[in-house]
mmCIF file of C-alpha atoms in Angstrom:
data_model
loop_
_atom_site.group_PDB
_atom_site.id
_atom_site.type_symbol
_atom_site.label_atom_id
_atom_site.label_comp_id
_atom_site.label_asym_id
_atom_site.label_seq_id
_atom_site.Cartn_x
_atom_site.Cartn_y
_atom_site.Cartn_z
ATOM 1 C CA UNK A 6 78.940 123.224 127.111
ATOM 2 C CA UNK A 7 80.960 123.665 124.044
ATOM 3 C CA UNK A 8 80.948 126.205 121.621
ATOM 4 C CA UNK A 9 83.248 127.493 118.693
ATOM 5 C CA UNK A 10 83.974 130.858 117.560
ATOM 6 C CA UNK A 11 85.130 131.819 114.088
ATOM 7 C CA UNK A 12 87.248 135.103 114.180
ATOM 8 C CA UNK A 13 86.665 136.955 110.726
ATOM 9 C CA UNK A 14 83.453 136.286 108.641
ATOM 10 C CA UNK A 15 85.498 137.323 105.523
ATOM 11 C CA UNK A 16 89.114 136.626 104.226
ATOM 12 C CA UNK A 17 90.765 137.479 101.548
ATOM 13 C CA UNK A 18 94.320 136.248 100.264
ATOM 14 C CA UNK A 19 96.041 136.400 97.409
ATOM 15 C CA UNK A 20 96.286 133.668 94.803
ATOM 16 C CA UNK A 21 99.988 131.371 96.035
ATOM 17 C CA UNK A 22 99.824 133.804 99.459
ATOM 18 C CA UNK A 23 99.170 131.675 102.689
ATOM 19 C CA UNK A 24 95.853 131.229 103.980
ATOM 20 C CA UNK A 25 95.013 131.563 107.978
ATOM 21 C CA UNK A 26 91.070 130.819 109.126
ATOM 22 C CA UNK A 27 90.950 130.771 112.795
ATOM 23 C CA UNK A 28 88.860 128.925 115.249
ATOM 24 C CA UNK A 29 88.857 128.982 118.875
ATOM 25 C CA UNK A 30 86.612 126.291 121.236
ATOM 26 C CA UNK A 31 85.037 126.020 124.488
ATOM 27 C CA UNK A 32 84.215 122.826 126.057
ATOM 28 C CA UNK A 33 84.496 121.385 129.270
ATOM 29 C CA UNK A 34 85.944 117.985 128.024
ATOM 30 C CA UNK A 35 88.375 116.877 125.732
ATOM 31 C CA UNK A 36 87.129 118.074 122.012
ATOM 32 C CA UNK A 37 86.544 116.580 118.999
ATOM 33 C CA UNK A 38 87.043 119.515 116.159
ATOM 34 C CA UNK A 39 86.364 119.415 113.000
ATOM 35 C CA UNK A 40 86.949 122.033 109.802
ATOM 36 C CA UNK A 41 84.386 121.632 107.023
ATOM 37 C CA UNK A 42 84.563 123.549 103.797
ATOM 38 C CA UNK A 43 80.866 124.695 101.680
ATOM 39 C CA UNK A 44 81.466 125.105 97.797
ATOM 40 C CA UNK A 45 78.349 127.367 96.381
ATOM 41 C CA UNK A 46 75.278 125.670 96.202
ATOM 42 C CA UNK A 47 76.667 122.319 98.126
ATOM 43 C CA UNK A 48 76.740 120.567 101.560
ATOM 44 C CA UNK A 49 79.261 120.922 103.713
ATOM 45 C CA UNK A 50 82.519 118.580 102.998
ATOM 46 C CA UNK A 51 84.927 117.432 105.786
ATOM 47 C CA UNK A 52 88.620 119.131 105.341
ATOM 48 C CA UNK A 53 90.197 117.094 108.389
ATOM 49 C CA UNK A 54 89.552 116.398 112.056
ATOM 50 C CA UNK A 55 91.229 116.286 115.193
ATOM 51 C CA UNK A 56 90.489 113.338 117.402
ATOM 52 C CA UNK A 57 93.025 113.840 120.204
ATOM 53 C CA UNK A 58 95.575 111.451 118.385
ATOM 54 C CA UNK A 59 98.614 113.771 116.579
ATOM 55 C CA UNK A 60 98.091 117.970 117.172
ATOM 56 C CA UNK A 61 98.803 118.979 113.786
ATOM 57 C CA UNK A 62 96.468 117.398 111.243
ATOM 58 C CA UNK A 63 96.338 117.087 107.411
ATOM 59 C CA UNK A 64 93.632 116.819 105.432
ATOM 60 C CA UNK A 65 92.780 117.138 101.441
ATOM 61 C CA UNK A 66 93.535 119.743 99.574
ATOM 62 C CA UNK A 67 96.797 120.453 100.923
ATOM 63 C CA UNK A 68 95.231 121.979 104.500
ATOM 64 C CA UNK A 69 96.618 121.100 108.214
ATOM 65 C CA UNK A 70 95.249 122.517 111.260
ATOM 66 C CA UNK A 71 97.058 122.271 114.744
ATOM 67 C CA UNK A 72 95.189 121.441 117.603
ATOM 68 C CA UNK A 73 96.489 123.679 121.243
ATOM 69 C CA UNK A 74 95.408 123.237 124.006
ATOM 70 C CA UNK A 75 96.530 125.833 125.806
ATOM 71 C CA UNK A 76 94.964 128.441 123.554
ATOM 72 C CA UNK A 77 91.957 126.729 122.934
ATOM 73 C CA UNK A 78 92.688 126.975 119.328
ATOM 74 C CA UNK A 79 92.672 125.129 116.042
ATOM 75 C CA UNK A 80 93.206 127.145 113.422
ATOM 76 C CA UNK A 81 93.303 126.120 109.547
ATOM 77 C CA UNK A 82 96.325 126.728 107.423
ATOM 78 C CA UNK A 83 97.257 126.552 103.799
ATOM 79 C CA UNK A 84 100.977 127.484 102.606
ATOM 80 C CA UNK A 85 99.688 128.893 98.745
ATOM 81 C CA UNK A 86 96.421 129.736 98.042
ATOM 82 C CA UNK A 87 94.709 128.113 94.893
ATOM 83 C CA UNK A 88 91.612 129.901 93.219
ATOM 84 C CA UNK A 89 89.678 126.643 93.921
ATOM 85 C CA UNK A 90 89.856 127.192 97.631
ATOM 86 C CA UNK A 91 87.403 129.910 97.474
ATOM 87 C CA UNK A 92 84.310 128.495 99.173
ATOM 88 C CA UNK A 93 82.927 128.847 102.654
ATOM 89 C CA UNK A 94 84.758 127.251 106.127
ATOM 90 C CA UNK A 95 82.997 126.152 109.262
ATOM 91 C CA UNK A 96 84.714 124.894 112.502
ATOM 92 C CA UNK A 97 82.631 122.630 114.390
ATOM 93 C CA UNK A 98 83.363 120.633 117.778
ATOM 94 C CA UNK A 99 81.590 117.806 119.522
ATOM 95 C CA UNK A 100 82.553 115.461 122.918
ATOM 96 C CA UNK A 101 83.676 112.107 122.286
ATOM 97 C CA UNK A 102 79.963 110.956 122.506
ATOM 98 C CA UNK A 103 79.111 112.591 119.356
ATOM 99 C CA UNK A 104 75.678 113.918 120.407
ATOM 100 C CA UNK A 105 76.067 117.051 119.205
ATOM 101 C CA UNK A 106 78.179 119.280 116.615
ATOM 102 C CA UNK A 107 78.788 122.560 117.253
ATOM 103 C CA UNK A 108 79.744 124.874 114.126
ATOM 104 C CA UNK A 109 80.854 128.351 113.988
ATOM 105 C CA UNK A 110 79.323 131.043 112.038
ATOM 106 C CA UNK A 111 81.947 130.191 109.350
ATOM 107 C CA UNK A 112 84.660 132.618 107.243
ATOM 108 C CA UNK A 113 84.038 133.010 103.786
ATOM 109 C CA UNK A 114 87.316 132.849 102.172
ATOM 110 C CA UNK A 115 87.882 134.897 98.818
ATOM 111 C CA UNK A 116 91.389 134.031 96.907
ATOM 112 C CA UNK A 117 92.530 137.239 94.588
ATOM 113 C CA UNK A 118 94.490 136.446 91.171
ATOM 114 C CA UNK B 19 77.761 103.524 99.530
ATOM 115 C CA UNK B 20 75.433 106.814 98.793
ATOM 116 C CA UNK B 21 75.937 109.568 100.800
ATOM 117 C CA UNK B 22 73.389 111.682 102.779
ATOM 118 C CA UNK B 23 70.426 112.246 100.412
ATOM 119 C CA UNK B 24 68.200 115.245 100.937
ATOM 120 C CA UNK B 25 65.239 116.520 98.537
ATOM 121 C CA UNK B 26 63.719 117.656 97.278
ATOM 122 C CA UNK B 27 66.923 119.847 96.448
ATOM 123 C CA UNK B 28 64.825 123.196 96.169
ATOM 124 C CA UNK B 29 61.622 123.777 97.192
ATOM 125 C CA UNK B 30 59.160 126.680 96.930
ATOM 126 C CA UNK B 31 56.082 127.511 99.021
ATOM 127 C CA UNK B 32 53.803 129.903 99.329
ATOM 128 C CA UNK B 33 53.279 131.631 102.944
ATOM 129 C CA UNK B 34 50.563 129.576 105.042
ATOM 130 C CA UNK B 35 51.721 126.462 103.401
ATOM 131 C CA UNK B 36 53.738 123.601 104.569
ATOM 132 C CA UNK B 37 57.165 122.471 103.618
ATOM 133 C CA UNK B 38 58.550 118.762 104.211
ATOM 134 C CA UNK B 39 62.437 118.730 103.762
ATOM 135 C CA UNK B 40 63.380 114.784 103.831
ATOM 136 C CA UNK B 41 66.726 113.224 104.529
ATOM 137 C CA UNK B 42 67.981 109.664 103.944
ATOM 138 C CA UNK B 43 71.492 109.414 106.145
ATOM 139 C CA UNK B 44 74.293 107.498 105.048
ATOM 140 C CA UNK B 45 74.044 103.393 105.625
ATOM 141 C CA UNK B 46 74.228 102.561 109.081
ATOM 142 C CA UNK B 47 73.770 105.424 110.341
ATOM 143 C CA UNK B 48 71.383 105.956 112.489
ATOM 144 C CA UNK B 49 72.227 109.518 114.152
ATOM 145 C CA UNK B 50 70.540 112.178 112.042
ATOM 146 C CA UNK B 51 70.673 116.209 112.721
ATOM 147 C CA UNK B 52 69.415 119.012 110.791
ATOM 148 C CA UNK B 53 71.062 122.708 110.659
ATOM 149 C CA UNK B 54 69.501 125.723 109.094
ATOM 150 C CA UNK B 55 71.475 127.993 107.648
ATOM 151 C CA UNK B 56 70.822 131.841 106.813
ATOM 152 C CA UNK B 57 72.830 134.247 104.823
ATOM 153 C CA UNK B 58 75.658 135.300 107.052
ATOM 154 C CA UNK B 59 74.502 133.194 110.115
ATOM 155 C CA UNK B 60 76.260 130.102 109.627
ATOM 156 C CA UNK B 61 74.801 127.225 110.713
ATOM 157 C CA UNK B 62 72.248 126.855 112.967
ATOM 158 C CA UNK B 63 71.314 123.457 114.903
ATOM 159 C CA UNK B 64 68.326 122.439 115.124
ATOM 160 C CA UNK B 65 67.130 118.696 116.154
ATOM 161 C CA UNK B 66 69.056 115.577 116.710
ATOM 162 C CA UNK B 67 67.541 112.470 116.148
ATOM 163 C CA UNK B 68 68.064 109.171 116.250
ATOM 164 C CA UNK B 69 65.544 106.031 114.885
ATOM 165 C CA UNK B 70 62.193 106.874 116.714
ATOM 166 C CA UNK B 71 63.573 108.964 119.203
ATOM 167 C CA UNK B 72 64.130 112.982 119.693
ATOM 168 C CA UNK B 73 67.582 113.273 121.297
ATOM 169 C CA UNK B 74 67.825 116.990 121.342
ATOM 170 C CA UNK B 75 65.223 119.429 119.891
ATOM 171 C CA UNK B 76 66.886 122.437 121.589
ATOM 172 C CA UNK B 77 67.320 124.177 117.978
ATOM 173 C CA UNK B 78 63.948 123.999 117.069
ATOM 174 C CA UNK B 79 61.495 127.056 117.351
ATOM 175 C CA UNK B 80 58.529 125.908 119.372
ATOM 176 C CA UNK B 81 55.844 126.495 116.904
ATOM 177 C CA UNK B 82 55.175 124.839 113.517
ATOM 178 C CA UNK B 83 58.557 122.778 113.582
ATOM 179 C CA UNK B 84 58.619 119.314 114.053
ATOM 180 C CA UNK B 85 61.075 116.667 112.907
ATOM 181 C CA UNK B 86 60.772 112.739 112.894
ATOM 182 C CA UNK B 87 62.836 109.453 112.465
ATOM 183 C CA UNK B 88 60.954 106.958 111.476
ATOM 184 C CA UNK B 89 62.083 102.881 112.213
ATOM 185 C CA UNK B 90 61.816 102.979 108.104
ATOM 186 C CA UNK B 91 61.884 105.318 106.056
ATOM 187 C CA UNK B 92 63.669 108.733 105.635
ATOM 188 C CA UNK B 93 64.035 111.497 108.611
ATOM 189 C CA UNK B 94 61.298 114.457 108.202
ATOM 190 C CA UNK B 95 61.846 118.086 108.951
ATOM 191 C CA UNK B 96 57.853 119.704 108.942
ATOM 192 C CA UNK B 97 57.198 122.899 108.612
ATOM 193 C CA UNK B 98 53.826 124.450 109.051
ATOM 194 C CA UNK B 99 52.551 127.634 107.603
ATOM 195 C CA UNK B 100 55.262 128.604 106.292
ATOM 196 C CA UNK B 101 56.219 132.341 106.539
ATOM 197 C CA UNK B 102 59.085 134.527 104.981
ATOM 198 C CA UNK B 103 61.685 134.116 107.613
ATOM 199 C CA UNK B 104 61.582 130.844 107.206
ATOM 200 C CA UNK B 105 63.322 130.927 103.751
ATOM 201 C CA UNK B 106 66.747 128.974 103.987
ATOM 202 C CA UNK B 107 69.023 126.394 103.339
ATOM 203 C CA UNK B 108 68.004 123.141 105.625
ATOM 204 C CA UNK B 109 71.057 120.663 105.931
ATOM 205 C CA UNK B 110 70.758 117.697 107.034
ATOM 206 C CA UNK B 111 74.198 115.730 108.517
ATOM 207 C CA UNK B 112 74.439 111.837 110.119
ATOM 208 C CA UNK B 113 76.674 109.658 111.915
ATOM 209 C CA UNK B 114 77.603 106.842 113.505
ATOM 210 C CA UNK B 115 77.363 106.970 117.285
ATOM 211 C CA UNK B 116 77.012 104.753 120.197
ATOM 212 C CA UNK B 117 74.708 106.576 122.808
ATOM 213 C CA UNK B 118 76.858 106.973 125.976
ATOM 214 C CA UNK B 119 80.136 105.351 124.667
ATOM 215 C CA UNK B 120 83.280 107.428 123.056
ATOM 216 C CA UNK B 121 83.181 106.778 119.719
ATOM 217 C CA UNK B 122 85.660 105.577 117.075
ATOM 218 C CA UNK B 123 87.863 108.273 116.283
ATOM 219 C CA UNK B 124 87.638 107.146 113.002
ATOM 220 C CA UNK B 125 84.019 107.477 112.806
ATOM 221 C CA UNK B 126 83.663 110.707 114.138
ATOM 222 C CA UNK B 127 81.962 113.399 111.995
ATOM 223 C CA UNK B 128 79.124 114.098 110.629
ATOM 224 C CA UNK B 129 78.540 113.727 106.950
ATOM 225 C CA UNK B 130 76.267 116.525 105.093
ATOM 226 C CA UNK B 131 73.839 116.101 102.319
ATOM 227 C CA UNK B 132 73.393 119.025 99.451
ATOM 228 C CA UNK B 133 70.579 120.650 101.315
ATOM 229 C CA UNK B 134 67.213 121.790 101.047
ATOM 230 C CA UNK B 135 66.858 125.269 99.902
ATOM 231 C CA UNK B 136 63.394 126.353 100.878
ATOM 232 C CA UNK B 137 62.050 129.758 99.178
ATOM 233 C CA UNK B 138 58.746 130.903 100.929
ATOM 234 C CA UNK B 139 56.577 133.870 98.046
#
């Protein structure tokens, strides 16, 4: 079984302060995790992924994530916070056979001028 | 190549009728799922499908719910009688996958469409 769990619905950061979202996972073989960010009124939009190739992983928008293991985490960073990253972030994970996504309840991320 | 197409975009009902939430996936793809997603409840799975085939339905409340995949034609979310709580956002996501085989890590996720948000007066 694998599951993902989101710790903080709501964040809020100052505008150039860094920005933390974290996600921890449960599953019983090697994971496939994902981050995926929700603009108002949109679908969901895929920040980066971790496929068990390199642990720390860049994707757009100047956001990395770093896969460990042994804490069963992968939590999203951003150095400087830009108004435009206000929107909503999920963490999902799935097994190599991609039957099935699991997201998080997400964290709503609020940047301050 | 268009991405995951999903209308009608919004979509209101009144209670007792029904709703039909459609969803084109990406080309070649042939893996569709649909989420539902409340205010402060994140997403919620509901079916997996793939062409003609129910791969996991575990999401889906047992009455008035169904979902198909047609060989042609665009995947179907159903809703019957239509009540309140059934107000929401309805995603749809697809992907490429190979039933019972890793997959390409560089075809792994699932790619959203704009969702269908369902208001039921």
């Amino acid at each position: 079984a694998q599951s993902v769990t989101q710790l903080g619905s709501h964040v809020s950061v100052s505008e150039g302060a860094l920005v933390l979202l974290r996600c921890n996972y449960s599953s019983s073989v090697p994971p496939y995790l994902f981050w995926y960010v929700q603009y108002p009124n949109q679908g969901l939009q895929l920040l980066l992924k971790y496929t068990s190739a390199a642990t720390l992983v860049k994707g757009i928008n100047g956001f990395e994530a770093e896969f460990k293991k042994s804490e069963t985490s992968f939590h999203l960073t951003k150095p400087s916070a830009h108004m435009s990253d206000a929107a909503e972030y999920f963490c999902a994970v799935s097994d190599s056979t991609g039957n099935q996504f699991y997201f998080g309840t997400g964290t709503s991320l609020t940047v301050i001028p | 190549n268009a991405g995951v197409m999903q209308n009608p975009r919004h979509l209101v009902r009144r209670r007792g009728q029904e709703a039909r939430l459609r969803c084109s996936p990406m080309k070649g793809h042939s893996h569709v799922y649909w989420y539902r997603q409340l205010p402060e409840e994140g997403l919620k799975f509901m079916v997996y499908l793939q062409k003609e085939n129910i791969i996991d339905e575990s999401g889906m409340p047992k009455e008035r719910f169904s979902a198909e995949f047609p060989k042609e034609g665009p995947s179907i979310l159903r809703i019957q009688q239509v009540v309140r709580g059934d107000s929401a956002a309805y995603f749809c996501a697809s992907s490429i996958t190979i039933e019972g085989q890793p997959r390409d890590p560089m075809n792994t996720e699932a790619f959203f469409g704009q969702g269908t948000r369902l208001t039921v007066v």
